[in-house]
mmCIF file of C-alpha atoms in Angstrom:
data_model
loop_
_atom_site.group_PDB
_atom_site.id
_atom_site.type_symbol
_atom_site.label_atom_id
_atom_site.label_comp_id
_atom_site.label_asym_id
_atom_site.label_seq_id
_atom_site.Cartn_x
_atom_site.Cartn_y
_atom_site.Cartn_z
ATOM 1 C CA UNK A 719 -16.423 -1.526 30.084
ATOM 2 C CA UNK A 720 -13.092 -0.464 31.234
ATOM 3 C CA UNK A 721 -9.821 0.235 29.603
ATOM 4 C CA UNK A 722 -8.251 -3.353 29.708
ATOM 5 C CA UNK A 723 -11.406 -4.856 28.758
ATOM 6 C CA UNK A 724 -12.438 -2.257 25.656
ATOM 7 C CA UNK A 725 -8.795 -3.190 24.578
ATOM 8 C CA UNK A 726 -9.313 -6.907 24.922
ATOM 9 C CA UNK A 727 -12.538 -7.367 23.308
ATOM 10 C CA UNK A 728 -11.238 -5.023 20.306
ATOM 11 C CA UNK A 729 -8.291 -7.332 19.790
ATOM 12 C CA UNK A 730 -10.719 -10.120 19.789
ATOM 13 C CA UNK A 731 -12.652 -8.311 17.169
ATOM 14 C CA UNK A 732 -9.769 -7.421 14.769
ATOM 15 C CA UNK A 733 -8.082 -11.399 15.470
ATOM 16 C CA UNK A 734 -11.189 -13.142 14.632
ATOM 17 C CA UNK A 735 -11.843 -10.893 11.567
ATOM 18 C CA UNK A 736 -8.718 -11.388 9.844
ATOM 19 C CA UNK A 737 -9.842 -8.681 7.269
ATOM 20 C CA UNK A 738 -9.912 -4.904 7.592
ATOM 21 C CA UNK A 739 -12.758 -3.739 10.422
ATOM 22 C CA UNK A 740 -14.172 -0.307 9.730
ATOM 23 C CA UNK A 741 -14.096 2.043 13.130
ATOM 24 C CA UNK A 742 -17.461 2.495 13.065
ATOM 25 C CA UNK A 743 -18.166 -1.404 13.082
ATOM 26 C CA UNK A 744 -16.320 -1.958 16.470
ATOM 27 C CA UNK A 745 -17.879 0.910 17.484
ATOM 28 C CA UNK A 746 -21.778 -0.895 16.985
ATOM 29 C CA UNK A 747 -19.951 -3.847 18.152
ATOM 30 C CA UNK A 748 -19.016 -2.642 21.650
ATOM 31 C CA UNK A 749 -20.871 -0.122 21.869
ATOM 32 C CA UNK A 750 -18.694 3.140 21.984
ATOM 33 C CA UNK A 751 -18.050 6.662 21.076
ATOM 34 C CA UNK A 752 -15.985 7.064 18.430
ATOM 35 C CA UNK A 753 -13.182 8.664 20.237
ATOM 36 C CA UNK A 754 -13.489 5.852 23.112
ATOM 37 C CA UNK A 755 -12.794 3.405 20.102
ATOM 38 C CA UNK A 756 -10.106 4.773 18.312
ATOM 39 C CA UNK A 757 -8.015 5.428 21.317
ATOM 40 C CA UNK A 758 -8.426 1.655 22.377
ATOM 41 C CA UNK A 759 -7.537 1.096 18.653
ATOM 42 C CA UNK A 760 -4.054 3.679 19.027
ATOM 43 C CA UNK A 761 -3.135 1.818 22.765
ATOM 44 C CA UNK A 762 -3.230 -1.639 21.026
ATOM 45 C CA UNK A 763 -0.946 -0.389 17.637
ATOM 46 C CA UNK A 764 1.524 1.550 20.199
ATOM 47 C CA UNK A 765 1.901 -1.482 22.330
ATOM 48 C CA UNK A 766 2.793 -4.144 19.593
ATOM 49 C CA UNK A 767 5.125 -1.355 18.336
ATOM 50 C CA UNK A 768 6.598 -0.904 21.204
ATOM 51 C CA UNK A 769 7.048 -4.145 22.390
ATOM 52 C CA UNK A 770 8.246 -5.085 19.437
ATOM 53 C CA UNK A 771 5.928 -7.782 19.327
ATOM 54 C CA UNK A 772 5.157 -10.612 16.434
ATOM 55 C CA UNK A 773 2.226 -8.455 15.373
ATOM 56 C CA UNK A 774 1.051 -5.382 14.631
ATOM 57 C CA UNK A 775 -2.305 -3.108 14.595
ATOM 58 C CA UNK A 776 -1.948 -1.376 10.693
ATOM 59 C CA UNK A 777 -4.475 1.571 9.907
ATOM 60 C CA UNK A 778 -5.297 1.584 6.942
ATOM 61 C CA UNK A 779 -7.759 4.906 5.884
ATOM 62 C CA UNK A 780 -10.932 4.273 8.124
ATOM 63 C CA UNK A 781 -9.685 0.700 8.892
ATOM 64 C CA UNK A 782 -7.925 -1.693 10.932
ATOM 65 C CA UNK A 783 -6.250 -5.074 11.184
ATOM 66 C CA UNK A 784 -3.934 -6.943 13.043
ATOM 67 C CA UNK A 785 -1.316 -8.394 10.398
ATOM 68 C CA UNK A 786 2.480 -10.195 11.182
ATOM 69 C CA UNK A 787 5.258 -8.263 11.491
ATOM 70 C CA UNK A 788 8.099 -7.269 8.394
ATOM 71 C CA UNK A 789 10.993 -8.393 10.654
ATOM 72 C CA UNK A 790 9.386 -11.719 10.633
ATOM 73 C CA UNK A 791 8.492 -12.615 7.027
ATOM 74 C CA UNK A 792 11.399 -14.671 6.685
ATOM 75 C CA UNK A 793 10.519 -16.548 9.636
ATOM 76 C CA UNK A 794 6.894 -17.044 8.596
ATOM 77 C CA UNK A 795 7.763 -17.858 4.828
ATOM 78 C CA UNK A 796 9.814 -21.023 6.303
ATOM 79 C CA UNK A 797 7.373 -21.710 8.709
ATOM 80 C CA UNK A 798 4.738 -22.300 5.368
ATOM 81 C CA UNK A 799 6.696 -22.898 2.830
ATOM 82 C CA UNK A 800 5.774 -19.305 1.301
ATOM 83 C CA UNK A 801 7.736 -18.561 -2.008
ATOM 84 C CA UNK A 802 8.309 -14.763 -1.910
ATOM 85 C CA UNK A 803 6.290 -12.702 -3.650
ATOM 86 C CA UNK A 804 7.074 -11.548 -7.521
ATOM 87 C CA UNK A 805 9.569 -8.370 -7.163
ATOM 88 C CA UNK A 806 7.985 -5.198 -8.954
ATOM 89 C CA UNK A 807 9.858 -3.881 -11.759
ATOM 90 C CA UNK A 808 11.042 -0.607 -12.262
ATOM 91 C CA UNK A 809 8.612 -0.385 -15.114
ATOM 92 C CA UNK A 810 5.485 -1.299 -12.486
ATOM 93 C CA UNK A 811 6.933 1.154 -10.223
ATOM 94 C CA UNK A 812 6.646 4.062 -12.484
ATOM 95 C CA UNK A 813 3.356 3.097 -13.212
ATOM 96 C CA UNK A 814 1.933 3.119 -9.680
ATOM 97 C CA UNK A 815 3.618 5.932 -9.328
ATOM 98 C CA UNK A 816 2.034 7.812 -11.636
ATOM 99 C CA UNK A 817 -1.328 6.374 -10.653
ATOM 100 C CA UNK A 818 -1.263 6.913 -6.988
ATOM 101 C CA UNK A 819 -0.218 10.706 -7.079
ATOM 102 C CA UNK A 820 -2.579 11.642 -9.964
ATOM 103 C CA UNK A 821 -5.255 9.299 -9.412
ATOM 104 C CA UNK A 822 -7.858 8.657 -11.144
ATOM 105 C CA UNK A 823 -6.458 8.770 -14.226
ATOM 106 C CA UNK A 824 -6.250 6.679 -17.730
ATOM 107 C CA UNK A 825 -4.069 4.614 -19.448
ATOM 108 C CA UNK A 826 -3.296 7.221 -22.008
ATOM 109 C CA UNK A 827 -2.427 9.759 -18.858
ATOM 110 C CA UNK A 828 -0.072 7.297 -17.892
ATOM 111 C CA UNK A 829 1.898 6.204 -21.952
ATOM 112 C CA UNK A 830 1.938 10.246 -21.801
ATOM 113 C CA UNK A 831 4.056 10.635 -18.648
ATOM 114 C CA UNK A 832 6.269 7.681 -19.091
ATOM 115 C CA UNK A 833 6.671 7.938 -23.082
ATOM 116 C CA UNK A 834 5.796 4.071 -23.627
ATOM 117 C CA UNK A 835 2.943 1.872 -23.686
ATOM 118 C CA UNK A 836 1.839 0.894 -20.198
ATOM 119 C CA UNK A 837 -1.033 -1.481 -21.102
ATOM 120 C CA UNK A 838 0.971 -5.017 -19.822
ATOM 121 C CA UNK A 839 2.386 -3.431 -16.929
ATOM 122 C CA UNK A 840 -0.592 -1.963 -15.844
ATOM 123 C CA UNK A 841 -2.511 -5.208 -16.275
ATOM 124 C CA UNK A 842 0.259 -7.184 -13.995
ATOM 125 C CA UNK A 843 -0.589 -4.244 -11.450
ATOM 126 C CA UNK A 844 -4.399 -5.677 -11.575
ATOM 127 C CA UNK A 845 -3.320 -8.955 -11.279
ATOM 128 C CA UNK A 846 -1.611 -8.111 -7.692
ATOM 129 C CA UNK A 847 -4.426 -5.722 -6.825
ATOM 130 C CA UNK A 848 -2.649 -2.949 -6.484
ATOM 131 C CA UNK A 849 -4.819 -0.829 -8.897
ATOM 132 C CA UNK A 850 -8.367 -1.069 -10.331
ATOM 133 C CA UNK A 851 -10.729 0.427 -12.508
ATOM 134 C CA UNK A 852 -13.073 3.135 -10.385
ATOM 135 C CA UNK A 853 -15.093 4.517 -13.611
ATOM 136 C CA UNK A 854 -14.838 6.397 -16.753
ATOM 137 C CA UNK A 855 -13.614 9.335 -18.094
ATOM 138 C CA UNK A 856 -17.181 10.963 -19.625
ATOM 139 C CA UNK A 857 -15.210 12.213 -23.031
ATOM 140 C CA UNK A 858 -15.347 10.763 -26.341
ATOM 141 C CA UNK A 859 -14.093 6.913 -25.818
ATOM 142 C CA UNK A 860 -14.914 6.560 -22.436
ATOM 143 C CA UNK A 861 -11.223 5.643 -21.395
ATOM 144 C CA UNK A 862 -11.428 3.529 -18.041
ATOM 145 C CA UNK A 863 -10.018 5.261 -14.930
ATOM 146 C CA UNK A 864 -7.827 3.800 -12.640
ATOM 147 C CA UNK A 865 -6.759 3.760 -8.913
ATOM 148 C CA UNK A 866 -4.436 2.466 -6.626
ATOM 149 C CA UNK A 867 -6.518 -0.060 -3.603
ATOM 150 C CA UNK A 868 -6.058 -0.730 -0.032
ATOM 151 C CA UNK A 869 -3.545 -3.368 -0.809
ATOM 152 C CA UNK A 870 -1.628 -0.686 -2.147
ATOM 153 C CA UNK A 871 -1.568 1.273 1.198
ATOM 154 C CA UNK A 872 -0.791 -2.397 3.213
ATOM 155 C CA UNK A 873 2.081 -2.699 1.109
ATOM 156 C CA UNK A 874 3.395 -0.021 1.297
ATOM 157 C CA UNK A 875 2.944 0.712 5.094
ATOM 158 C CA UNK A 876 0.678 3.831 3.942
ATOM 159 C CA UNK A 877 -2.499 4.722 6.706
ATOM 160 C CA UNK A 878 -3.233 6.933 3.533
ATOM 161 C CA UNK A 879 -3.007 8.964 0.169
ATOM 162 C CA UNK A 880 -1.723 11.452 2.036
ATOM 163 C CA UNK A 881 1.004 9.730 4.099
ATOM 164 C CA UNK A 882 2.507 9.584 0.139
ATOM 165 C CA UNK A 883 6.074 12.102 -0.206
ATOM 166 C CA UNK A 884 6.206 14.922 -2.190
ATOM 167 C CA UNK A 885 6.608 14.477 -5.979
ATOM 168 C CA UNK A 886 8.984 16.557 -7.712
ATOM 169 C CA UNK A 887 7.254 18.524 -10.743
ATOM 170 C CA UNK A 888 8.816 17.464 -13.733
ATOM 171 C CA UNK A 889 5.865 18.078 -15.589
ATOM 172 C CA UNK A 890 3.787 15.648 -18.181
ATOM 173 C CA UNK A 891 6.434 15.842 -21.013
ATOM 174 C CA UNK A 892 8.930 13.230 -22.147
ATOM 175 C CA UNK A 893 9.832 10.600 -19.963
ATOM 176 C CA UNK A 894 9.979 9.581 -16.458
ATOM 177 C CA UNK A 895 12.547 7.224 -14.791
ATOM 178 C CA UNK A 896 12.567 5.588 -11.446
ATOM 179 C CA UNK A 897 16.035 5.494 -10.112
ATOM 180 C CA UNK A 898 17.317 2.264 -7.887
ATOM 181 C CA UNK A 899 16.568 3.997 -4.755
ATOM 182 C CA UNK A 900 12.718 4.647 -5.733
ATOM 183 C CA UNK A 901 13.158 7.590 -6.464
ATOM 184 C CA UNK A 902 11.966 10.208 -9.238
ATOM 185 C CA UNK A 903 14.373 11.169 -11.344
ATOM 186 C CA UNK A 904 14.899 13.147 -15.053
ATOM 187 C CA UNK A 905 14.335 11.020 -17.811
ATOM 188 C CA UNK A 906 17.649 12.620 -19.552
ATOM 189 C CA UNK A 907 19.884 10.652 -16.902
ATOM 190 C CA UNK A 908 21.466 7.698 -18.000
ATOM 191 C CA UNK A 909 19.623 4.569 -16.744
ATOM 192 C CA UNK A 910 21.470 1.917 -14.623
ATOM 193 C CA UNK A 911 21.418 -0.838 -16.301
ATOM 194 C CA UNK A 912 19.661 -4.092 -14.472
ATOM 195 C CA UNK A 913 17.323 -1.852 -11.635
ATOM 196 C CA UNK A 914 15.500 -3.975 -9.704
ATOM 197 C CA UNK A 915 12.482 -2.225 -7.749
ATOM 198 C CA UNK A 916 11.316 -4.206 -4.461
ATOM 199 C CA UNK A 917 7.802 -3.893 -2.835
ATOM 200 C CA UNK A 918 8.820 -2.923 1.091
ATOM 201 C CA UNK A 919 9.851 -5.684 3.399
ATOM 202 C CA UNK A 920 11.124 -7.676 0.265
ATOM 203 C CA UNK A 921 14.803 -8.973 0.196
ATOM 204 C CA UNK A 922 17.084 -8.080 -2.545
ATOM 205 C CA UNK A 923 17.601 -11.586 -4.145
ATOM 206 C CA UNK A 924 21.145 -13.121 -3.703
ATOM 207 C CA UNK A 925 23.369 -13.271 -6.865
#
């Protein structure tokens, strides 16, 4: 097959899927090397990118999928009458925080670091499949372990764990805070009063 062509029939592959498609998959599909693949796969995402086309190729660990682009959610939330999505809290924001940097990890992990119980916050984070349960911990109790999903990575724009910043060490005593930015901050600051955390790509809600 030749360039144009691998490119065409991989777009087909990732439109008519609608879900993730694993490299190796397209790879069976067309069959290609796995270098042959991904570089068809890297031409498609830098052309809707640069284009600035209506969609975009997202990589998400092993996986791929065509999905709209942010600067048109408004646009495509009119178009179907989507109600935007519930805003995450500062609260839920701490928690995936914690989570996705020391991951897997339990409940109690989690009360520990923040200095409050985390059991209804954590539970609205299941809800929107942004965590789940991957286990238990093998000591007395058998706490479930949790860990942040692939819908965590999508929204967040994340390929991967690793594509996460740096987290400042502040260590597992007292308190952590989540400043209006999104960013970590000591506990021993004085809290703004009425922080509102978005998810990316959301709007900060009119007063």
């Amino acid at each position: 097959m030749e360039t144009k062509e691998i490119e065409s029939a991989v777009e087909a592959i990732l439109f008519a899927s609608g879900e993730p498609v694993q490299t190796e998959r397209i790879c069976v599909a067309l069959e290609l090397e796995r270098s042959a693949a991904e570089q068809a796969l890297q031409r498609l995402m830098d052309y809707y990118a640069y284009e600035r086309r209506g969609i975009r190729l997202l990589r998400v660990e092993d996986s791929w999928q065509l999905c709209s682009a942010p600067d048109y959610a408004d646009a495509i939330r009119r178009a179907f009458e989507i109600r935007k999505p519930a805003k995450l809290s500062q609260p839920a924001l701490e928690v995936l925080t914690i989570i996705a940097y020391y991951q897997p990890t339990t409940r109690t992990y989690v009360d520990q670091i923040r200095g409050v119980d985390s059991a209804y916050t954590m539970s609205l984070l299941l809800d929107r499949k942004l965590i789940e349960e991957c286990g238990r911990l093998q000591v007395p109790g058998r706490p479930h372990l949790y860990r942040t999903t692939s819908q965590f990575l999508r929204a967040f724009h994340l390929t991967n764990l690793e594509d996460l910043p740096d987290l400042p060490d502040f260590g597992v005593e007292g308190q952590m805070r989540i400043n209006e930015n999104g960013e970590i901050v000591d506990a021993e600051a004085e809290p703004e009063e009425g922080e509102e955390i978005l998810l990316p790509g959301e709007d900060v809600p009119e007063p």
